[in-house]
mmCIF file of C-alpha atoms and ligand atoms in Angstrom:
data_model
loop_
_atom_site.group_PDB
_atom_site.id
_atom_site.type_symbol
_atom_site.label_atom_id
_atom_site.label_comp_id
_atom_site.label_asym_id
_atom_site.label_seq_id
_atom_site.Cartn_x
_atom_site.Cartn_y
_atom_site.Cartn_z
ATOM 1 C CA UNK A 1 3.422 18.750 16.190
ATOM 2 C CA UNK A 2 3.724 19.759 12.591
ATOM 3 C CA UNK A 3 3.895 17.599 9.442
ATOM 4 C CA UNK A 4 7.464 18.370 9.354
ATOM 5 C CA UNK A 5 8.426 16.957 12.793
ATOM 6 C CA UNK A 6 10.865 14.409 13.420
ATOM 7 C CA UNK A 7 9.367 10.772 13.641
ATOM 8 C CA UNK A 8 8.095 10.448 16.658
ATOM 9 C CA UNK A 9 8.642 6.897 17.044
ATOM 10 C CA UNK A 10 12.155 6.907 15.537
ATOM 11 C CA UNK A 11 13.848 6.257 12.308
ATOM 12 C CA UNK A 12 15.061 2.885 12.354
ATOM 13 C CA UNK A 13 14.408 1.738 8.571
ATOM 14 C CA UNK A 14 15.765 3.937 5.473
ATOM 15 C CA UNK A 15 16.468 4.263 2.114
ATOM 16 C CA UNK A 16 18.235 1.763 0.129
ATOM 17 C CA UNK A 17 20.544 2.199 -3.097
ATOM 18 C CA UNK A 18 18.137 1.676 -6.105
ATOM 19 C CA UNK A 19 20.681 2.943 -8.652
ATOM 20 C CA UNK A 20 20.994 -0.374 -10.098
ATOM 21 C CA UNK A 21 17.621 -0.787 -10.852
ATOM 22 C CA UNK A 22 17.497 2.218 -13.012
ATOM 23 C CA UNK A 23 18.386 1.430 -15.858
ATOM 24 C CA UNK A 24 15.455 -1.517 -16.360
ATOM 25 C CA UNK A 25 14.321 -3.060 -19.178
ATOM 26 C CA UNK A 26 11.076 -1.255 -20.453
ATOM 27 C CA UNK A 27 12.109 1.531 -21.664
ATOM 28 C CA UNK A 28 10.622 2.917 -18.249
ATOM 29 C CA UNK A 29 13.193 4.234 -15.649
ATOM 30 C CA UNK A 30 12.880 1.854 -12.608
ATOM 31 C CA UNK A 31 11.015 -0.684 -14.251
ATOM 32 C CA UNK A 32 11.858 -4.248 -15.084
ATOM 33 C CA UNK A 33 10.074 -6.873 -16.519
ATOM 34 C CA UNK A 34 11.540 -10.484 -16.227
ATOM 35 C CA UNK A 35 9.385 -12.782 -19.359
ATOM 36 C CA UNK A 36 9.963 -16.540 -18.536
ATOM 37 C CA UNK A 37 8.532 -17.052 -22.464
ATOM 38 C CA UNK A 38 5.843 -19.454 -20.990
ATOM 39 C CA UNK A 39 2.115 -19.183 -20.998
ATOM 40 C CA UNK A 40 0.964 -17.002 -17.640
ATOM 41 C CA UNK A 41 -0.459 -13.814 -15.893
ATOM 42 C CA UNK A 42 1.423 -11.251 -15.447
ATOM 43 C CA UNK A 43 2.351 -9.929 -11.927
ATOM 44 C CA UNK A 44 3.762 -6.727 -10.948
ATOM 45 C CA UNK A 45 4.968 -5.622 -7.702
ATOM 46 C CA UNK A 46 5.447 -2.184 -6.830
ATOM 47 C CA UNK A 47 7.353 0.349 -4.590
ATOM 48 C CA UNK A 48 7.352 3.479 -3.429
ATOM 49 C CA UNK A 49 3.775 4.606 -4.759
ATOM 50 C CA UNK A 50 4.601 6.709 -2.022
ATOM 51 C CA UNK A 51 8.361 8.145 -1.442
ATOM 52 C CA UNK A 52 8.982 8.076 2.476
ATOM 53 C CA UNK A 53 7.403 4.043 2.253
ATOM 54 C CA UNK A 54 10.887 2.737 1.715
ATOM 55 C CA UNK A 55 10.287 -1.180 3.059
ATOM 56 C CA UNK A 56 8.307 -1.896 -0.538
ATOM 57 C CA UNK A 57 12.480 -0.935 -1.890
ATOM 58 C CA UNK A 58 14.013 -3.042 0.673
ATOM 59 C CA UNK A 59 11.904 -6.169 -0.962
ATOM 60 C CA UNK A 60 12.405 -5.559 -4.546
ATOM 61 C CA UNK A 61 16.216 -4.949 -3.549
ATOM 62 C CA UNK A 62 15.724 -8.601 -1.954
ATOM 63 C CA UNK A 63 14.268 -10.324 -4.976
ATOM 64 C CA UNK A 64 16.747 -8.458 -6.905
ATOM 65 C CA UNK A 65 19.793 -9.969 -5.253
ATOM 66 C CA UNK A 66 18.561 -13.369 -5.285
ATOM 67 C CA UNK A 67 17.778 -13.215 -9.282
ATOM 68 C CA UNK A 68 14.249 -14.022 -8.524
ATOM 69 C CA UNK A 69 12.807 -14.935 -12.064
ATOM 70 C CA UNK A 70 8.983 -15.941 -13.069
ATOM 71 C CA UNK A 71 9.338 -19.664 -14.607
ATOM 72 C CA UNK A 72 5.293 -18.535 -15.850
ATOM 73 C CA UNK A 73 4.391 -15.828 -17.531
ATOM 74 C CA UNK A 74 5.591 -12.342 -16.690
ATOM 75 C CA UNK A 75 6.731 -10.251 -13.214
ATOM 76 C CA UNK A 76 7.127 -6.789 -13.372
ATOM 77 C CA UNK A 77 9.009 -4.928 -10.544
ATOM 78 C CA UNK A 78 8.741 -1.347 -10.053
ATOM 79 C CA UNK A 79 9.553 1.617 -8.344
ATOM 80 C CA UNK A 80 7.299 4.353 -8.573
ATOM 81 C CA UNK A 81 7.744 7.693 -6.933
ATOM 82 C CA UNK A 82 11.516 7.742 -7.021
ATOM 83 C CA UNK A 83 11.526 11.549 -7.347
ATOM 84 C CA UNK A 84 10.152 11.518 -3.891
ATOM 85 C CA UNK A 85 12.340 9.165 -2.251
ATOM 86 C CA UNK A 86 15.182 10.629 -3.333
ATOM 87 C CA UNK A 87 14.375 13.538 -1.194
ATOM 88 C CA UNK A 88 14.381 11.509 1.594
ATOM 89 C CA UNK A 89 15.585 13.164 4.861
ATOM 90 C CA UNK A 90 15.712 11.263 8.177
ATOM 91 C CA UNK A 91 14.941 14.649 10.263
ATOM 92 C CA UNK A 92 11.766 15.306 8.254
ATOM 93 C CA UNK A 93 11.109 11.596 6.983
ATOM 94 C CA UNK A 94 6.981 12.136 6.597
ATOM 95 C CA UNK A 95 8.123 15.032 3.826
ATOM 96 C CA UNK A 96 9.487 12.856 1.044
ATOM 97 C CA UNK A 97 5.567 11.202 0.861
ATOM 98 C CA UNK A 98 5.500 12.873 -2.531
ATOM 99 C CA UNK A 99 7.162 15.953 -4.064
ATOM 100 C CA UNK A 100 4.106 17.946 -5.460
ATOM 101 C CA UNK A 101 0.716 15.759 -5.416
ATOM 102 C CA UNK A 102 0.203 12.035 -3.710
ATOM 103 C CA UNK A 103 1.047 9.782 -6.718
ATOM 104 C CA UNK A 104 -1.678 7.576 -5.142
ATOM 105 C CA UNK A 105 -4.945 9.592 -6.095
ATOM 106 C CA UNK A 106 -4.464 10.191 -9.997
ATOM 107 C CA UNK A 107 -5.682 6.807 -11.370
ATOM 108 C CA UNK A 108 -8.731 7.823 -12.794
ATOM 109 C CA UNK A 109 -8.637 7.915 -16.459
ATOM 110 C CA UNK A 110 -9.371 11.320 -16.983
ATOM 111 C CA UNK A 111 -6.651 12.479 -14.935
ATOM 112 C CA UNK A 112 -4.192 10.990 -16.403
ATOM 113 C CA UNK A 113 -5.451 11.585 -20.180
ATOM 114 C CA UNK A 114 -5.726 15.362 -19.431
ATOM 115 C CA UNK A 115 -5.064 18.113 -17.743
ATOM 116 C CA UNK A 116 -2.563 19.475 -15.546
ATOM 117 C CA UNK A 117 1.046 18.679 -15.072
ATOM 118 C CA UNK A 118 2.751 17.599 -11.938
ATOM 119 C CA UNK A 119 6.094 15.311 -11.001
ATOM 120 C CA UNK A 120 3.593 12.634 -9.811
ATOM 121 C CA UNK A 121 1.764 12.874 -12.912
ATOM 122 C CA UNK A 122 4.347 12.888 -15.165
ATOM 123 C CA UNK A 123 5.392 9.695 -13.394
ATOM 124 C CA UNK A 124 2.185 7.779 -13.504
ATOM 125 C CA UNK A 125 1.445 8.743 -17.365
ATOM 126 C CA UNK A 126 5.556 7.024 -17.502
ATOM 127 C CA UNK A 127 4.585 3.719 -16.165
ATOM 128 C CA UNK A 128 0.558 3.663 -17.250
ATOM 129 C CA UNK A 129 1.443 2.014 -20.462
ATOM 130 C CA UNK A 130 3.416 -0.938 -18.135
ATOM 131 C CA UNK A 131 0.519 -1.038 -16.216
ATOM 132 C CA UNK A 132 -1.856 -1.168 -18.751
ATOM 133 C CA UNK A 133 -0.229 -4.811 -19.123
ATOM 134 C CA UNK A 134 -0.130 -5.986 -16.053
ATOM 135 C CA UNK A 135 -2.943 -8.848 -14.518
ATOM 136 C CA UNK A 136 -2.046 -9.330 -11.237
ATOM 137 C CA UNK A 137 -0.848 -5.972 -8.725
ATOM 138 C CA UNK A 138 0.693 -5.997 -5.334
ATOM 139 C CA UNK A 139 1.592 -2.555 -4.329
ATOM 140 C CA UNK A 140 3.282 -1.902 -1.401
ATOM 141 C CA UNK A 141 2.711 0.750 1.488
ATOM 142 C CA UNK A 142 3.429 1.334 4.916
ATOM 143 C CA UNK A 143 2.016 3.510 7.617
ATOM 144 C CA UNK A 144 2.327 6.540 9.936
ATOM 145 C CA UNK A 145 1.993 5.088 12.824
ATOM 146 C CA UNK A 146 3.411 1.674 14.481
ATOM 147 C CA UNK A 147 0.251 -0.458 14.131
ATOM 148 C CA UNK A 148 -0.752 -4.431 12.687
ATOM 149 C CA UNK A 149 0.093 -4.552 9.287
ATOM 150 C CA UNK A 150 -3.195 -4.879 6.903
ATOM 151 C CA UNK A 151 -4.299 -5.257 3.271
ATOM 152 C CA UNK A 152 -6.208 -3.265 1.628
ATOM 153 C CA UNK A 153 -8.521 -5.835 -0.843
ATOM 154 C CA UNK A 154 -10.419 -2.635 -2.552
ATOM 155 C CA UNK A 155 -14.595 -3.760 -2.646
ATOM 156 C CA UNK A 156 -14.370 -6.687 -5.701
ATOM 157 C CA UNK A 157 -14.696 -10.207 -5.105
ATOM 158 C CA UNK A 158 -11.517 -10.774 -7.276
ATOM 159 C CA UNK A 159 -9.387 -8.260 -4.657
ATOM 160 C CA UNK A 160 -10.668 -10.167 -1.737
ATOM 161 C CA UNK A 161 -9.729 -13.721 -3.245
ATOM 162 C CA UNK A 162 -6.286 -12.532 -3.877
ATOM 163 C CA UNK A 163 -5.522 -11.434 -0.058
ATOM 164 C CA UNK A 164 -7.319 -14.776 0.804
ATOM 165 C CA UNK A 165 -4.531 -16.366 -1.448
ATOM 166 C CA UNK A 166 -2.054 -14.068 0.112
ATOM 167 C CA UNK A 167 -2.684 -15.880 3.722
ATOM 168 C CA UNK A 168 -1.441 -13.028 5.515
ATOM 169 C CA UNK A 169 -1.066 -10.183 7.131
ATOM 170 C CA UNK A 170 -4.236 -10.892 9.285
ATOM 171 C CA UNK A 171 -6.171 -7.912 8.836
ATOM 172 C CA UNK A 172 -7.913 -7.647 5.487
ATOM 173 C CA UNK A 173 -9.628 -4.218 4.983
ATOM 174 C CA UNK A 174 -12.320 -3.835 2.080
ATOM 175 C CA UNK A 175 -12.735 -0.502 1.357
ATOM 176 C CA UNK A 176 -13.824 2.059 -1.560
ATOM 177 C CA UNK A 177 -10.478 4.019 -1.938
ATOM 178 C CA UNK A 178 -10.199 8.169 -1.329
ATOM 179 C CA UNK A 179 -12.604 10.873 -2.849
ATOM 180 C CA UNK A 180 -9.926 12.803 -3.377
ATOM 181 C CA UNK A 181 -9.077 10.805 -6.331
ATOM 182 C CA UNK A 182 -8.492 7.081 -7.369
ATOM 183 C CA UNK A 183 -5.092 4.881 -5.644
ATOM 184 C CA UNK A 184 -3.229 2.670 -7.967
ATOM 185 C CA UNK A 185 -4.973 -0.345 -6.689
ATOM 186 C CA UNK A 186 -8.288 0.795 -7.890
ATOM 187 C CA UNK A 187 -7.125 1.785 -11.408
ATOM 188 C CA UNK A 188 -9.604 0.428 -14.264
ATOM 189 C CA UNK A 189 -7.418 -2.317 -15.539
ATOM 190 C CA UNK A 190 -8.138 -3.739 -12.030
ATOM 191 C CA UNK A 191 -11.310 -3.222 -11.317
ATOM 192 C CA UNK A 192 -13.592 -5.242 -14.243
ATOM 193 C CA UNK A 193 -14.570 -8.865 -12.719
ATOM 194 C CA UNK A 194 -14.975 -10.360 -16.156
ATOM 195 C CA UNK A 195 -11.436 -9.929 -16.501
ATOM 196 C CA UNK A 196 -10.066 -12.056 -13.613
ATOM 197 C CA UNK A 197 -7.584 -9.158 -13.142
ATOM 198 C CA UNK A 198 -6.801 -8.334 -9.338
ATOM 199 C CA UNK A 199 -4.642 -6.222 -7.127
ATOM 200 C CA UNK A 200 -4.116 -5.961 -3.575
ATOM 201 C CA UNK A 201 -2.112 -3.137 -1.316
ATOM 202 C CA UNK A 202 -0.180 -3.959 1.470
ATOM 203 C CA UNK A 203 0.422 -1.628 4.573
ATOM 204 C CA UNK A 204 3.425 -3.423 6.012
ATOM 205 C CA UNK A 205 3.630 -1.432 9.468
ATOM 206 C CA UNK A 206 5.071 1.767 10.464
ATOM 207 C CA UNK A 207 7.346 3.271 8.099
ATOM 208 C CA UNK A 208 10.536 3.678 9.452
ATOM 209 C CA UNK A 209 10.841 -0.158 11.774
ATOM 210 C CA UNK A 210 12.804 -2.625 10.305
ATOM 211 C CA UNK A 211 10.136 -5.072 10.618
ATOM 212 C CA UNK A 212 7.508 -3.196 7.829
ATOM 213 C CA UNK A 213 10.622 -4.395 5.275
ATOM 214 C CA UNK A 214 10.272 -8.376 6.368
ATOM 215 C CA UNK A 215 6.886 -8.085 6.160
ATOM 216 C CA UNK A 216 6.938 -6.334 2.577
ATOM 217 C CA UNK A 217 9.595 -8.703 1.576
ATOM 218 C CA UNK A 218 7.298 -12.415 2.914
ATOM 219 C CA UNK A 219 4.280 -10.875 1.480
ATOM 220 C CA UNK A 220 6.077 -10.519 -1.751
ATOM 221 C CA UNK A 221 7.317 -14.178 -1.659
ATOM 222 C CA UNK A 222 3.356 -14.898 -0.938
ATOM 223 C CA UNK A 223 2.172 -13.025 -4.179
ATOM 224 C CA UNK A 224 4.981 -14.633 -5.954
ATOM 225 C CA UNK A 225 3.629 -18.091 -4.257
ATOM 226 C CA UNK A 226 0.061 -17.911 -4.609
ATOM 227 C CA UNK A 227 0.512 -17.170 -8.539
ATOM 228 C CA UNK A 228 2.956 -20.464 -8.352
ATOM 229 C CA UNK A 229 4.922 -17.891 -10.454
ATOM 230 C CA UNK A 230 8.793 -19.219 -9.258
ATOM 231 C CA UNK A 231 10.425 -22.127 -8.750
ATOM 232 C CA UNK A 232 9.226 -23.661 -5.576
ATOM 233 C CA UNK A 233 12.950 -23.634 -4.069
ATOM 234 C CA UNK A 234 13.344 -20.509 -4.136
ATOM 235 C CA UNK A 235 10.156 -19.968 -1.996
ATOM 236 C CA UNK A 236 11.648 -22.876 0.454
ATOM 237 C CA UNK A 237 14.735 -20.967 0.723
ATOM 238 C CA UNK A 238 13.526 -17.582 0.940
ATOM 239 C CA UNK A 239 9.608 -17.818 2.277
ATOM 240 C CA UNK A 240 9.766 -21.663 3.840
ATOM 241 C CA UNK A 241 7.049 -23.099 5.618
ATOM 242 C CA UNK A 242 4.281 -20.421 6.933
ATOM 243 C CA UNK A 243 1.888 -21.071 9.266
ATOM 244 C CA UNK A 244 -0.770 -19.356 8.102
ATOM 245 C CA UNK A 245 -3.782 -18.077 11.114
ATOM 246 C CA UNK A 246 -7.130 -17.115 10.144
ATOM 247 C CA UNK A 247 -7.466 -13.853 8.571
ATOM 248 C CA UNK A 248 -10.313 -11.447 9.611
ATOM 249 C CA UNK A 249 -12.150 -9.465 6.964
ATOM 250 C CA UNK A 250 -13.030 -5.606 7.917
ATOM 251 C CA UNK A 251 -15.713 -3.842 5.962
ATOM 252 C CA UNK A 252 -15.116 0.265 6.093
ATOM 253 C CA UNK A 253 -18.286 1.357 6.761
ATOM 254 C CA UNK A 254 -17.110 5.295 6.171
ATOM 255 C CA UNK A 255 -14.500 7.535 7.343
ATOM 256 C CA UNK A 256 -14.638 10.191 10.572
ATOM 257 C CA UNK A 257 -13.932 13.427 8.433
ATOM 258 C CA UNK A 258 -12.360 15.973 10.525
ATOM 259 C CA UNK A 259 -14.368 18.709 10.216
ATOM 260 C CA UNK A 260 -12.904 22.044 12.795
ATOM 261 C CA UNK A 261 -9.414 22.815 14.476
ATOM 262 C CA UNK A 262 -10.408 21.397 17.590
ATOM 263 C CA UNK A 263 -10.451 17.547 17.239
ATOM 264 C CA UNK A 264 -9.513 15.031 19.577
ATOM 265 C CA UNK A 265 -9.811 11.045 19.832
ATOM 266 C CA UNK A 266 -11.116 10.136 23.621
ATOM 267 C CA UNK A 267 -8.286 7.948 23.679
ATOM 268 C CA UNK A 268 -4.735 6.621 21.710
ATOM 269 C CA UNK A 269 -6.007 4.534 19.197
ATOM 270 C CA UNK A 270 -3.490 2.209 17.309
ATOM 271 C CA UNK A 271 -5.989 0.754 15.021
ATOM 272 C CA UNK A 272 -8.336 -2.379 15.061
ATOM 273 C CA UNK A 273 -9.205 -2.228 18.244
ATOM 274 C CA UNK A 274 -12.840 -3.457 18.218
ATOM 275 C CA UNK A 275 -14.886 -0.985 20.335
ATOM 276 C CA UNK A 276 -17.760 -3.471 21.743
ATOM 277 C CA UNK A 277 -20.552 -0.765 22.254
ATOM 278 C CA UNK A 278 -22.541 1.206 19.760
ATOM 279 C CA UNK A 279 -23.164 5.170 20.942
ATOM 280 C CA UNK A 280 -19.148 4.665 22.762
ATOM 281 C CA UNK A 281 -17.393 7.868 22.546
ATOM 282 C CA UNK A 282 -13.995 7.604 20.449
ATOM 283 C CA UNK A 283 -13.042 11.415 19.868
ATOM 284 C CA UNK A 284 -14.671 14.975 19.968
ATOM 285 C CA UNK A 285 -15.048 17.499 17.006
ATOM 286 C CA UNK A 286 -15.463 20.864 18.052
ATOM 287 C CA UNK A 287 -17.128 19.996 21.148
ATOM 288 C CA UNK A 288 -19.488 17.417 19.243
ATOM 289 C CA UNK A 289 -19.463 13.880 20.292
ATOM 290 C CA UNK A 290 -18.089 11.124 17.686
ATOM 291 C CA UNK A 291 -19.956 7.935 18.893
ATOM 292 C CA UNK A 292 -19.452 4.466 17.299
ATOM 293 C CA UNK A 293 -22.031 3.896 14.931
ATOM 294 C CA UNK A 294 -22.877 0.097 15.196
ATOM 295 C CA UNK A 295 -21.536 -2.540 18.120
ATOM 296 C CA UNK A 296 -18.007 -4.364 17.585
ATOM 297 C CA UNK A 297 -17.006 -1.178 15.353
ATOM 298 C CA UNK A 298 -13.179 -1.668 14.190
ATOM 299 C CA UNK A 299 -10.755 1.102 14.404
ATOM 300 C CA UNK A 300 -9.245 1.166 10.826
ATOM 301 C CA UNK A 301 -5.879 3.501 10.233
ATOM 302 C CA UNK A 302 -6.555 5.863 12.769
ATOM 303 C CA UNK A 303 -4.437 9.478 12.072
ATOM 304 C CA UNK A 304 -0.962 10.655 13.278
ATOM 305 C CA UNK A 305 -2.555 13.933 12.663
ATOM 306 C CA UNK A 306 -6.042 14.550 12.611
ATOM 307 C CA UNK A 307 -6.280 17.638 10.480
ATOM 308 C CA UNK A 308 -9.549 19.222 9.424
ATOM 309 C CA UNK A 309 -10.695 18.402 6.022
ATOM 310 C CA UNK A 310 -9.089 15.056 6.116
ATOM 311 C CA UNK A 311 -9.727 11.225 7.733
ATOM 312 C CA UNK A 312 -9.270 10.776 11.203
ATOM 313 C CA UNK A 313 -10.104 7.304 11.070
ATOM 314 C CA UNK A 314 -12.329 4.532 9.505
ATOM 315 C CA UNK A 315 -14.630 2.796 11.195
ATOM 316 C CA UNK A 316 -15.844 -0.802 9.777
ATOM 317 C CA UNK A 317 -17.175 -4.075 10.692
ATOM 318 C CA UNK A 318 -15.546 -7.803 10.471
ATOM 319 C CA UNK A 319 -17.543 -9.633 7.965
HETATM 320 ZN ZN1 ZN B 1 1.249 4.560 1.052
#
């Protein structure tokens, strides 16, 4: 299988019309900010950080249509990558992730004051100065593979309380970010505690079911609910009653770096399965064992595609 193959667990979720958004109200294609004129944070929520993730449209088309508006403060919705998504193609829908570079690893501050020139960095320095505004972040993802949807609460205090507000999804993963460069999430305005700034990222589920979009479009209503940023009917009518279960926190310990041609888990993995014993073999590297390092080891985003140089999986602990 190549990383142009079909999906192969179906297309069932796709694109929505966006056009009307376009226009916006920053100044910034795809950007709108809604100011209720009161005292408040202010929250963005963003799409398409990466193209082919289409659910995180499907919810700000949903807010959209119902004229959600902040009666505190400021909310901020945005689409990101749209370059990308426009290139969407249901026979190669894992293609239109980004059109040159993944928009998700240039928020460090020296790439994005200097340096080279790309679609997807001509598109962050667009909506940095929006950004640069914002308090509170919700950015939403999705995922290769069908599996649990998860947040991803970066390592600060500050990103952990907010999924904690956020009640749900379940799974809560705390984790450091990518070496190959910095996700949205962990951009500087977010990550000083004194600041009582915060952002979260939500995988809502495989890509392409129609289930990742309800789950992008409650934990929208959540954000917008745990900020008391909207009129409470509109969360009755749109969110209601939730009945929220515990949530279970997952420390990333480190990634499984692929590291030849020849790599192979021991078995299907669909991620956070809890592998009881420490030294249990979970995959094979060029014919050298990968053996959970500690007992109750989680099974965090395992791979569609295990390719050398990149993450297979991550393995952490429940804390
Ligand atoms: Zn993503």
């Amino acid at each position: 299988m190549t990383e142009s193959a079909a999906a192969p667990h179906g297309v069932h979720l796709t694109p929505c019309d966006i056009a009307p958004y376009r226009a916006g109200n920053t100044g910034v294609d795809y950007v709108t900010t809604f100011d209720s004129g009161e005292p408040g944070a202010h929250l963005m929520i963003n799409a398409l950080t990466h193209g082919n993730e289409v659910c995180g449209a499907h919810a700000l088309r949903f807010l959209f249509e119902r004229d959600v508006r902040p009666t505190r403060g400021k909310l901020t919705l945005g689409f990101a990558n749209v370059a990308a998504y426009e290139t969407f193609d249901a026979s190669h829908p894992y293609l239109s992730r980004f059109v040159e570079e993944d928009f998700n690893r240039l928020w460090d501050e020296e790439t994005l004051d200097v340096g080279r020139e790309s679609v997807e960095l001509a598109r962050a320095r667009e909506i940095r100065p929006v950004i640069d505004t914002v308090d509170r972040l919700l950015d939403i993802h999705s995922v290769d593979l069908p599996q649990a949807p998860m947040l991803l609460a970066g390592v600060r205090a500050e990103g952990r309380a907010l999924a904690a507000a956020l009640g749900a999804p379940r799974h809560v993963v705390i984790d450091a970010g990518h070496a190959a460069g910095k996700r949205l999430r962990d951009y500087v305005r977010f990550d000083d505690p004194s600041t009582g700034r915060a952002s979260c990222l939500v995988e809502c589920g495989y890509h392409f079911h129609e289930a990742a979009a309800r789950v992008a479009i409650e934990t929208s209503l959540r954000f917008l609910r745990c900020h008391d940023a909207v009129d409470p009917a509109f969360l009755a009518e749109h969110l209601g009653e939730t009945d929220d279960g515990e949530q279970l926190f997952i420390e990333v310990s480190g990634p499984v770096t692929v590291e030849t041609d020849d790599f192979a888990f021991a078995r299907a993995f669909e991620g956070f399965e809890v592998v009881p014993r420490e030294g249990a073999l979970i995959g094979a590297d060029g014919g050298k064992d990968i053996r959970t390092p500690y007992p109750d080891c989680v099974m965090v985003m395992p791979a569609r595609e295990p390719a050398k140089g990149k993450t297979a999986v991550r393995l952490g602990r429940i804390v």
